[in-house]
């Protein structure tokens, strides 16, 4: 969480840093700030609120001149979101300025020590402690900024991506990372610093992703020097060519990123399987699996670790892997798994699912699994992300950048990758027949067009949204493959409209939640033909006899449920294991329209951040 951005070079830094912050705002948006150096003066402006508020304040208060700048958009951890706690933070002398994404866990003891040496603190943040620790090292040991940052970081416990500037050495920026992402854009005599590459994509395609435990000194017009923070050893910079383009990270005519990303799902899914699924040859190619097939196929069990929406994709995968590849699967919240001394053996394959590839709990779960000898496999969207690098092997989802905080295309592309994995394994192990395998591939090929079809229900969904937008609660029910979809539908509604919603296996309703049902309660039921249809119809009857309002997601042409439900939304028919790819779509649209009608900030819902890099 928190986005950091920096620039040093020959351009005006302000527009680069400001635009960069706008692009990184998905990472946190409770306050923002920028510091600029114009060759003489180090100026700073920061404020509670959005980057747009910062722009207004900054342009009224300080000059925007300067070819060095750093900026920050915050998701508060230490200290409430207010002007003072916003980043950047100055050292006591006012010479050094820092931006930080992460948490310094031992900040309190370091602060006490610094106070005994006369340092004063204006904010409640751990970051202000770090910048003063750096200043203290410089004053005691008479070292350059890079060395001082290194010495200071070796005294800290926690996680960070930082950028530090010292006006006494105005031609350099020092950056470091441990547990939080940091990319360096390499241009012609200029450098860009950012939490991900989106802030500098229009300036350069060349990027260095720092590894955990590395720091770099970037000097105007010189080469980057990268070192290990612990032992000072030099690291050869590895410059990658970025595949991202500007169009992918802009709204493209849609009102919100979330809506754009919902509509991108047909192409995102075909991008996910293109080149992997060779239907005519009857082959699935996935390098991460091909290279490790014996190890993966001989696993005694799969453990899936993930958080939030990715955890829901993991639940869908549990059904698919057990069904098609006959491998026992456990699906764990990464945050629970990492702290409960789980039984893991060398015979386990631990699969991490993460859109960002940066989620702290998922990363820690993978590290733990590796320590215990398991083979680890990452299903990530962001190329080069921490989890994709930490795992033994993996498969990218290729969904393209997902900017809306509420995950949409990440979910469906994760399911696509996991389905391909299950089919590949099933074929290798002989647990799926050739004809069934081929049938699955052909059905998968049809999914993008079927999603396009599902998107046509937008008008009906908008009408339903208008009827139920003021409901204080909502229940989502599904069975089998559609139970995780019910959980996902409820999560979408909660996170962007702030309406309380619960997802439940439809048959479990009678063990408790049925008590909630009355004429005020909207109940969204996923009742597609493939997937325990008759049983779900009985559950619908139970809701109807208690006067609940039924919004049913049904297969095209279904008349039985139409007679029972208050509203129906149709999706095309497909095989059972692929239904989540279709039934999810109306639920995404329903939550989107309700949130818009309620005037909520769809892309940046309160209290949330896109990538949760703190535990
Ligand atoms: O980047 P990840 O997939 O690891 O993120 C996990 C969750 O934080 C994420 O899915 C979150 O639940 C989304 N906001 C849901 O829409």
Coordinates of N, CA and C and ligand atoms in Angstrom, one line a residue, residues 258 305-312 353-360 362-363 379-382 387 402 404-408 410 414 488 491-492 495-496 605 608-612, ligand 1:
X258 N -13.1 0.2 -13.0 CA -13.8 -1.0 -12.7 C -14.7 -1.5 -13.9
X305 N -2.8 -20.8 -1.2 CA -2.8 -19.7 -0.3 C -3.1 -18.4 -1.0
X306 N -4.0 -17.6 -0.5 CA -4.4 -16.3 -1.1 C -5.2 -15.5 -0.2
X307 N -5.6 -14.3 -0.6 CA -6.4 -13.4 0.2 C -7.5 -12.8 -0.7
X308 N -8.6 -12.4 -0.1 CA -9.7 -11.7 -0.7 C -10.2 -12.5 -2.0
X309 N -10.4 -11.7 -3.0 CA -10.9 -12.3 -4.3 C -10.0 -13.4 -4.8
X310 N -8.7 -13.3 -4.6 CA -7.8 -14.4 -5.1 C -8.1 -15.7 -4.3
X311 N -8.5 -15.5 -3.0 CA -8.9 -16.7 -2.2 C -10.2 -17.3 -2.8
X312 N -11.1 -16.5 -3.3 CA -12.3 -17.0 -3.9 C -11.9 -17.8 -5.2
X353 N -2.0 -17.5 -5.1 CA -2.8 -16.8 -6.1 C -2.8 -15.3 -5.7
X354 N -2.3 -14.4 -6.6 CA -2.3 -13.0 -6.2 C -2.3 -12.1 -7.5
X355 N -3.2 -11.2 -7.6 CA -3.2 -10.3 -8.7 C -1.9 -9.5 -8.7
X356 N -1.7 -8.8 -7.6 CA -0.6 -7.9 -7.5 C 0.7 -8.6 -7.4
X357 N 0.7 -9.8 -6.9 CA 2.0 -10.5 -6.6 C 2.8 -9.9 -5.5
X358 N 2.1 -9.0 -4.7 CA 2.8 -8.3 -3.7 C 2.2 -8.4 -2.3
X359 N 1.0 -9.1 -2.2 CA 0.3 -9.2 -0.9 C 1.2 -9.8 0.1
X360 N 1.4 -9.0 1.2 CA 2.4 -9.4 2.2 C 2.1 -10.8 2.8
X362 N 0.4 -13.3 1.6 CA 0.6 -14.4 0.6 C 2.0 -14.7 0.4
X363 N 2.8 -13.6 0.4 CA 4.2 -13.7 0.2 C 4.8 -14.5 1.4
X379 N 0.5 -17.9 -9.2 CA -0.5 -17.5 -10.2 C -0.7 -16.0 -10.0
X380 N 0.1 -15.2 -10.7 CA 0.1 -13.7 -10.5 C -0.3 -13.0 -11.7
X381 N -0.7 -11.8 -11.6 CA -1.0 -11.0 -12.8 C 0.2 -10.1 -13.1
X382 N 0.8 -9.4 -12.0 CA 1.8 -8.4 -12.3 C 3.1 -9.1 -12.6
X387 N 5.9 -12.1 -5.6 CA 5.5 -13.5 -5.4 C 5.9 -14.3 -6.7
X402 N -4.7 -4.1 -13.7 CA -6.0 -3.9 -13.0 C -5.9 -2.8 -12.0
X404 N -8.8 -0.6 -10.9 CA -9.9 -0.5 -9.9 C -9.6 -1.4 -8.7
X405 N -9.8 -0.9 -7.5 CA -9.5 -1.6 -6.3 C -10.3 -2.9 -6.2
X406 N -11.5 -2.9 -6.7 CA -12.3 -4.1 -6.7 C -11.8 -5.0 -7.8
X407 N -11.4 -6.2 -7.5 CA -10.9 -7.1 -8.5 C -12.0 -7.6 -9.4
X408 N -11.8 -7.6 -10.7 CA -12.8 -8.2 -11.6 C -12.2 -9.2 -12.6
X410 N -9.1 -9.8 -12.8 CA -8.1 -10.7 -12.1 C -8.7 -12.0 -11.7
X414 N -7.7 -15.6 -13.3 CA -7.1 -16.6 -12.3 C -7.8 -17.9 -12.5
X488 N -17.8 -14.1 -3.8 CA -17.2 -13.0 -4.5 C -18.2 -11.9 -4.8
X491 N -18.6 -10.0 -1.6 CA -17.4 -9.1 -1.4 C -17.5 -7.9 -2.3
X492 N -17.8 -8.0 -3.5 CA -17.9 -6.9 -4.5 C -18.8 -5.8 -3.9
X495 N -17.5 -4.1 -0.7 CA -16.3 -3.2 -0.8 C -16.5 -1.9 -1.5
X496 N -17.5 -1.9 -2.5 CA -17.6 -0.7 -3.2 C -18.9 0.1 -2.9
X605 N -12.6 2.7 -3.2 CA -13.5 2.6 -2.0 C -12.7 3.0 -0.7
X608 N -9.7 1.1 1.7 CA -9.0 0.0 1.0 C -7.8 0.5 0.2
X609 N -7.0 -0.5 -0.3 CA -5.9 -0.2 -1.2 C -5.8 -1.4 -2.1
X610 N -5.3 -1.1 -3.3 CA -5.2 -2.2 -4.3 C -4.3 -3.3 -3.9
X611 N -3.1 -2.9 -3.3 CA -2.2 -4.0 -3.1 C -1.8 -3.9 -1.6
X612 N -2.0 -4.9 -0.9 CA -1.9 -4.9 0.6 C -0.5 -5.4 1.0
Ligands
LIG1 O1 -3.2 -8.7 -5.2 P1 -3.9 -9.9 -4.5 O2 -4.7 -10.7 -5.4 O3 -3.0 -10.7 -3.6 O4 -4.9 -9.1 -3.5 C1 -5.7 -9.9 -2.6 C2 -6.8 -9.0 -2.0 O5 -6.3 -7.9 -1.3 C3 -7.8 -8.6 -3.1 O6 -8.3 -9.6 -3.9 C4 -9.0 -7.8 -2.5 O7 -9.8 -8.6 -1.8 C5 -9.8 -7.1 -3.6 N1 -10.0 -5.7 -3.2 C6 -11.1 -7.6 -3.8 O8 -11.8 -7.0 -4.8

